[in-house]
């Protein structure tokens, strides 16, 4: 009697009647036929077949939550039997009703896939422990045998490259094909590992179906098909026990019976079949069968959305072990079957709402940012690029002026400042990530930090705003309003669960992105100190409310600061103008000054540029520059696929550049360049190689790095008194000449005191006046005190109150 | 007149035209209505939901609605074609489900949900509210044009008398009366408001006593105190073209089928049975399918984005007939400008410079964006306003009389800390909860900073002030989606009235120098408004709306001259002339040219712009000196 099983295919709306007739299969076959999988009534406790011995079948609610509706009708129609008779003769040619799926051949094909598929594109680091030259999925089965988790995840892309037709069938008729796959996988598995004990039979979970990527493109044609969409979990419900099979017991004669769920309802038997008593059957809860179910709301990821529209949401139903696998806030890729169910018909009203409810029965989850806080999952971080797009980008990268092109595409509305734009461009690309953990050095920072400093109204904020809008993980904060807590992380008590939750701040949120900090100078000292760790170690340590942890914050910092006197004072050094601790300043790879050039030719060009803004049409302007989207893709592609290494010549050039930098300082007896500057140079060179999509850092890259470094330095480290670039301004906060002057003054003071003969104590004011009278340049009180301090350090004298004592 | 009959029952047309089920009929229906609506002002015959209360309109009749898209719901799959079957005779009939909420069938029939003939189609639902801050005169005038011909499709006979503008203004001058005016669709004490208000109260009351004890439904108007029908607008084609905050005029079939509410109720009952339903879907359901009497549905046949909502202007300015309208108006532009300048000078207590800047401000609009930079915004900070005086209130009232949509934001500590400025997503109800800053393009936002006292801003307050600052600087609002923010560009004219320099950023600060101090401000302002003839007032309104839409260019010659000028100015005084000044002067020149109806910059205008800027700066300088002396 079991040779015919019909199921409703879940699709009420399909044009075809959705039954499956499963007929011409040898009798010993039907027990493990795909259709028995998942129907509770056909649960077999220990089958006679040797392969699947004793392992129970676990029903798959993910494949059909509205099935079986037609089964009753079908039996009552008596269709089944007559069909069996007529169609048995057709032999193996039979397909499942409404599809073109032939179970036997489908199973065979899938088994061949499992046994033979070797991924030609597999990368070594992708799957640890897999031998890439052996069939991939056979190794997975072996893994199942060892680990005991009876789920086989199958990448649809693999299936597609192996058998296009099978892939198409899987996408179009998942409800029929997946059970066939289950069957095939189990046969192979139990053939190989007959003694294996699993919780239940293996379930195949396909993922990465390329049918649909975006929630917005879902349409009625996708109903009942296998789809993969990405999105963000915004809500998840409590666990819902869903009754699959009710157990009834007669109160009179203790006769028991089972009733399966039908369209979400259990039909309570009104008469006991055994003793014919009416209304004697009572539900026995703990012998009924339940399955876990959870409702999840998925919202479109912000990147996928067209501007100016609100995000779409879609309801997911997760079953059994997929329950509670994802949390609100997770970014996931979901593979499942798209369903549309009519809103329940009420028998009392003949009119029904003509709208369907849609949901997705989840088959497979894949978190896309699960490892955000722990380490970069490079594979999932990668943005999907179509082949054409990659071609366009590669074509672009071959252009000789690509560097100039990209930098001019950056914030085109901001006039000139080409070197600054180039610097920011390199920052967007970043250096190569290097790991020296095994040599004790830890991670080598790949991110480039930039400080813009200059007069108000030189469009610093606009540049920051542009960068923040350009990069996917950009954060924008203002130094004025942000606290250390807002930048790092804080611990909060969740009002609902009373659980402590770590709320991450701007720096952590911009991990692998850029943190733009405006009004950097307005930031208070304690907040700024947080940045020390972030900018060099790229981590954040938190110890709050019993939570001690170190979070990754591999973020580039793009900061903008105003001079301390709000207008740049050209008579002062950068340090004096910005008033930032030099420990922090030295952590910036590039410090740019954005000053008003006050040059006639510049003014003229600026005026022309601005005037053009005010009348040219938007279209015309766009033609001239590279599209922001192209720029964004170009950067994303380079960041994830290009990882340049230093070439021999490049290292040589770097060494020379570094030695040169050291020489400049050593000429006047001061060490001026520090290893940190060398690291900056390397990073900049690497970034420039990335711009060219080059896997090798070459001399041109080093040249550009040197150029930028020099340009930035020229502006920020020029000694205003000598006009000479002096890197020690950055590292010690004082220029070499200033040091020299200080020393000279101290010597002069020493001479003055010595010339006064053997007086043990001197009046402070008297000494100051004498020194001023003697010196040919103006001596301020500060300078005098500094000289005194220097002499005190030499144990020449001590200062107590208003008197100076010699030692 | 069969034309009139058509509006009676558009659904019958739809139904009769679909006797032969082919795919063409859908196109034909749209075209048919498009044609019909073009005929001799036919649009005015269609009753508007903005003016007529829902219960006066016949279900399934053609209506129009002028609204702003407040939120977009998820797309809906519905039965485009369905089959009913008579269980007794087994007779099968095909039906069309488009333009309906309910799949209807006869008393003896059942819908065959498994029919192979069923076609599933997709449509999109927008939650629409009347344009926020729509001025009373816009409602009034569009009502009058609509009612010029009595609409036969409603049983509602308007009892409203045509009032003179004097009367209208008179009402405006009394805040208490004005409130009433806001409540009705067009300011009415003659009848149309009363039943409507009763109805809303009744339905709210119904909610209160409903078994769920749910609080009355928040209709989600962006601005507090707004009234008017919110609508679920169902769009059948090219819904991707519409964006949140777009202003639309939709023509469609009104659906207020009480069955909708019944289905509602029953679903609510059945929730107890179905565990999946009783989670947070209940709240979502309440919001997404509110009672049809409160939030009617419109099945859109025709929807168009509106460039403006000024009823005195042709809706679409590119058409032939509107071109003559424009050229006629442009020919008499200068007297209108002079009169408007005079009017505003009086309003600003005799300060003609401030009045000049106010005109420039009122015709400013964001005409383009260069990457993040919005071009054409012109936020004016009118400083020197007397503190805690009714002056700012009256200035707002005058602006309200001139622009189609406006809102006065009173910047008090209390307001900043407690109002909802930024729209945020409510995930329980799955909707975008609106905020004050969710405004349609070209809305005038008057921020009154004179109300601000010293005090402590809390987190909400800081967020609100930041959002306001971002809106002014970047013309965008970051809507809060809890897990992320989403940026919505906007185009809002912000005028800040303050005592000293505003704490908010602005493009240009004008310090008010009153020439006359009226002994009684109230009386002075009132007489000012009553003195303006309605026809003149209408001209002002056309002037301000029209000039916003004009194109503008600068010739190479003038570009050269501007360049020279800039270089020259920098030479003389590089400290005080920066790129920002050039930006601003170019803006002033742009709006100055446009305000005179010129679409290219001339040398004279450029000099005039420079002159205005110089005057303005001198004032600021003086102000600084005065303040310095006081200190």
XYZ file of N, CA, C and O in Angstrom, chain A residues 189-266:
312
model
N 27.175 6.887 2.771
C 27.756 6.977 4.107
C 27.712 5.629 4.814
O 28.720 5.148 5.332
N 26.531 5.013 4.794
C 26.417 3.763 5.546
C 27.069 2.598 4.819
O 27.362 1.569 5.426
N 27.291 2.775 3.526
C 28.098 1.799 2.799
C 29.523 1.802 3.313
O 30.145 0.777 3.523
N 30.005 3.016 3.509
C 31.397 3.194 3.925
C 31.602 2.916 5.403
O 32.562 2.307 5.807
N 30.700 3.466 6.171
C 30.870 3.362 7.620
C 29.656 2.670 8.198
O 28.815 3.300 8.835
N 29.556 1.364 7.964
C 28.335 0.659 8.393
C 28.157 0.688 9.912
O 27.041 0.567 10.405
N 29.228 0.865 10.635
C 29.106 0.796 12.088
C 28.911 2.161 12.732
O 28.856 2.284 13.946
N 28.868 3.159 11.910
C 28.772 4.513 12.456
C 27.438 4.716 13.169
O 26.399 4.241 12.726
N 27.497 5.387 14.269
C 26.264 5.681 15.000
C 26.028 7.178 14.975
O 26.845 7.959 15.454
N 24.947 7.551 14.374
C 24.594 8.963 14.301
C 23.282 9.176 15.029
O 22.508 8.243 15.224
N 23.075 10.406 15.380
C 21.841 10.749 16.080
C 20.636 10.472 15.187
O 19.609 9.987 15.615
N 20.778 10.859 13.957
C 19.759 10.550 12.964
C 20.453 10.518 11.620
O 21.654 10.774 11.521
N 19.682 10.221 10.586
C 20.317 10.111 9.284
C 20.812 11.463 8.782
O 20.316 12.510 9.190
N 21.770 11.376 7.900
C 22.399 12.597 7.410
C 21.403 13.430 6.622
O 20.613 12.903 5.846
N 21.456 14.715 6.863
C 20.629 15.627 6.077
C 21.531 16.524 5.250
O 22.505 17.071 5.746
N 21.190 16.633 3.999
C 21.991 17.464 3.100
C 21.492 18.891 3.170
O 20.279 19.130 3.153
N 22.431 19.803 3.322
C 22.046 21.209 3.366
C 22.777 21.985 2.289
O 23.934 22.349 2.443
N 22.116 22.249 1.222
C 22.757 23.046 0.180
C 22.847 24.508 0.603
O 21.988 24.984 1.356
N 23.875 25.177 0.167
C 23.966 26.612 0.421
C 24.556 27.297 -0.798
O 24.979 26.642 -1.748
N 24.550 28.612 -0.729
C 25.144 29.407 -1.805
C 24.444 29.161 -3.145
O 25.077 29.050 -4.177
N 23.124 29.095 -3.102
C 22.381 29.017 -4.357
C 22.441 30.393 -4.990
O 22.135 31.379 -4.350
N 22.843 30.436 -6.206
C 23.107 31.759 -6.782
C 21.863 32.418 -7.352
O 21.924 33.459 -7.958
N 20.747 31.770 -7.134
C 19.525 32.271 -7.741
C 19.233 33.725 -7.397
O 19.022 34.554 -8.250
N 19.230 34.035 -6.123
C 18.906 35.386 -5.720
C 19.883 35.853 -4.661
O 20.218 35.086 -3.773
N 20.294 37.056 -4.777
C 21.229 37.572 -3.791
C 20.570 38.630 -2.927
O 20.910 38.831 -1.799
N 19.654 39.327 -3.515
C 19.108 40.499 -2.880
C 17.642 40.267 -2.540
O 16.891 39.743 -3.337
N 17.272 40.696 -1.351
C 15.902 40.505 -0.901
C 14.917 41.243 -1.807
O 13.801 40.832 -2.033
N 15.380 42.365 -2.351
C 14.518 43.198 -3.167
C 14.115 42.516 -4.464
O 13.109 42.832 -5.057
N 14.948 41.579 -4.912
C 14.638 40.974 -6.199
C 13.754 39.741 -6.067
O 13.449 39.093 -7.061
N 13.347 39.414 -4.861
C 12.425 38.287 -4.712
C 11.103 38.627 -5.388
O 10.597 39.730 -5.259
N 10.566 37.684 -6.128
C 9.272 37.936 -6.749
C 8.475 36.634 -6.808
O 8.987 35.581 -6.432
N 7.238 36.710 -7.261
C 6.396 35.513 -7.196
C 7.004 34.291 -7.887
O 6.670 33.159 -7.542
N 7.897 34.508 -8.826
C 8.471 33.358 -9.512
C 9.408 32.557 -8.626
O 9.761 31.426 -8.938
N 9.858 33.152 -7.553
C 10.793 32.448 -6.672
C 10.083 31.526 -5.695
O 10.739 30.818 -4.934
N 8.782 31.548 -5.691
C 8.058 30.748 -4.718
C 8.362 29.273 -4.927
O 8.395 28.789 -6.060
N 8.617 28.600 -3.830
C 8.922 27.170 -3.801
C 10.273 26.840 -4.415
O 10.557 25.689 -4.706
N 11.103 27.849 -4.619
C 12.423 27.555 -5.144
C 13.468 27.750 -4.060
O 13.222 28.377 -3.036
N 14.622 27.181 -4.354
C 15.728 27.317 -3.411
C 16.408 28.644 -3.671
O 16.822 28.931 -4.788
N 16.510 29.471 -2.642
C 17.110 30.782 -2.828
C 18.147 31.036 -1.743
O 18.101 30.435 -0.667
N 19.073 31.892 -2.031
C 20.013 32.355 -1.022
C 19.932 33.864 -0.995
O 20.071 34.505 -2.024
N 19.665 34.400 0.176
C 19.657 35.856 0.281
C 20.498 36.263 1.476
O 20.736 35.473 2.392
N 20.941 37.481 1.448
C 21.733 37.965 2.570
C 20.934 39.037 3.290
O 20.030 39.645 2.721
N 21.259 39.247 4.524
C 20.545 40.257 5.285
C 20.998 40.276 6.716
O 21.976 39.611 7.088
N 20.295 41.033 7.495
C 20.658 41.186 8.886
C 19.490 40.741 9.746
O 18.348 41.123 9.488
N 19.783 39.950 10.762
C 18.722 39.476 11.656
C 18.296 40.632 12.536
O 19.143 41.296 13.146
N 17.024 40.929 12.570
C 16.597 42.016 13.432
C 15.764 41.540 14.614
O 15.704 42.202 15.624
N 15.136 40.392 14.487
C 14.380 39.865 15.624
C 14.377 38.354 15.545
O 14.356 37.780 14.465
N 14.373 37.722 16.692
C 14.161 36.289 16.663
C 13.193 35.950 17.779
O 13.211 36.559 18.841
N 12.333 35.020 17.520
C 11.297 34.700 18.498
C 11.837 33.684 19.491
O 12.932 33.165 19.351
N 11.027 33.413 20.476
C 11.331 32.329 21.416
C 11.194 31.002 20.671
O 10.663 30.962 19.574
N 11.663 29.983 21.304
C 11.502 28.658 20.706
C 10.027 28.272 20.768
O 9.366 28.449 21.789
N 9.535 27.790 19.675
C 8.131 27.375 19.636
C 8.091 25.870 19.417
O 8.592 25.383 18.407
N 7.535 25.145 20.358
C 7.396 23.711 20.103
C 6.208 23.516 19.157
O 5.099 23.941 19.457
N 6.451 22.946 18.031
C 5.375 22.753 17.079
C 4.995 21.278 17.064
O 5.845 20.413 16.865
N 3.755 21.018 17.296
C 3.334 19.629 17.360
C 3.352 19.033 15.961
O 2.798 19.591 15.030
N 4.032 17.936 15.843
C 4.072 17.271 14.549
C 3.073 16.127 14.516
O 2.496 15.812 13.491
N 2.907 15.507 15.682
C 2.052 14.324 15.733
C 1.456 14.279 17.130
O 2.176 14.386 18.117
N 0.162 14.179 17.199
C -0.488 14.157 18.503
C -0.764 12.706 18.902
O -1.018 11.846 18.055
N -0.671 12.466 20.173
C -0.906 11.127 20.688
C -2.191 11.155 21.505
O -2.310 11.921 22.465
N -3.157 10.350 21.111
C -4.436 10.331 21.823
C -4.650 8.973 22.482
O -4.244 7.941 21.946
N -5.282 9.063 23.625
C -5.564 7.820 24.341
C -7.041 7.820 24.723
O -7.558 8.847 25.194
N -7.693 6.695 24.534
C -9.106 6.606 24.895
C -9.227 6.447 26.409
O -8.555 5.612 27.011
N -10.033 7.278 27.013
C -10.189 7.251 28.463
C -10.941 6.003 28.924
O -10.892 5.628 30.082
N -11.626 5.391 27.984
C -12.453 4.243 28.358
C -11.674 2.933 28.212
O -11.514 2.173 29.162
N -11.154 2.738 26.984
C -10.540 1.436 26.764
C -9.027 1.502 26.634
O -8.383 0.507 26.320
N -8.457 2.671 26.806
C -7.013 2.858 26.741
C -6.434 2.568 25.368
O -5.247 2.335 25.212
N -7.276 2.627 24.381
C -6.802 2.479 23.006
C -6.033 3.755 22.618
O -6.427 4.863 22.963
N -4.911 3.600 21.926
C -4.144 4.798 21.574
C -4.120 4.970 20.064
O -4.198 4.011 19.303
N -3.985 6.212 19.677
C -3.872 6.490 18.247
C -3.029 7.754 18.046
O -2.903 8.576 18.953
N -2.434 7.857 16.865
C -1.636 9.043 16.551
C -2.322 9.845 15.448
O -2.844 9.262 14.508
N -2.291 11.148 15.580
C -2.857 12.006 14.536
C -1.784 12.995 14.098
O -1.150 13.636 14.940
N -1.596 13.057 12.812
C -0.587 13.989 12.315
C -1.153 15.376 12.121
O -2.343 15.549 11.914
N -0.241 16.305 12.138
C -0.649 17.697 11.917
C -1.087 17.858 10.471
O -0.515 17.270 9.559
N -2.138 18.602 10.283
C -2.615 18.836 8.931
C -2.945 20.315 8.786
O -3.833 20.832 9.452
N -2.241 20.975 7.942
C -2.417 22.403 7.731
C -2.420 23.166 9.050
O -3.261 24.012 9.306
N -1.494 22.804 9.879
C -1.354 23.536 11.130
C -2.381 23.168 12.185
O -2.438 23.799 13.229
N -3.190 22.189 11.921
C -4.194 21.814 12.917
C -4.173 20.315 13.163
O -3.812 19.535 12.285
N -4.605 19.969 14.365
C -4.732 18.550 14.696
C -6.228 18.248 14.739
O -6.988 18.941 15.416
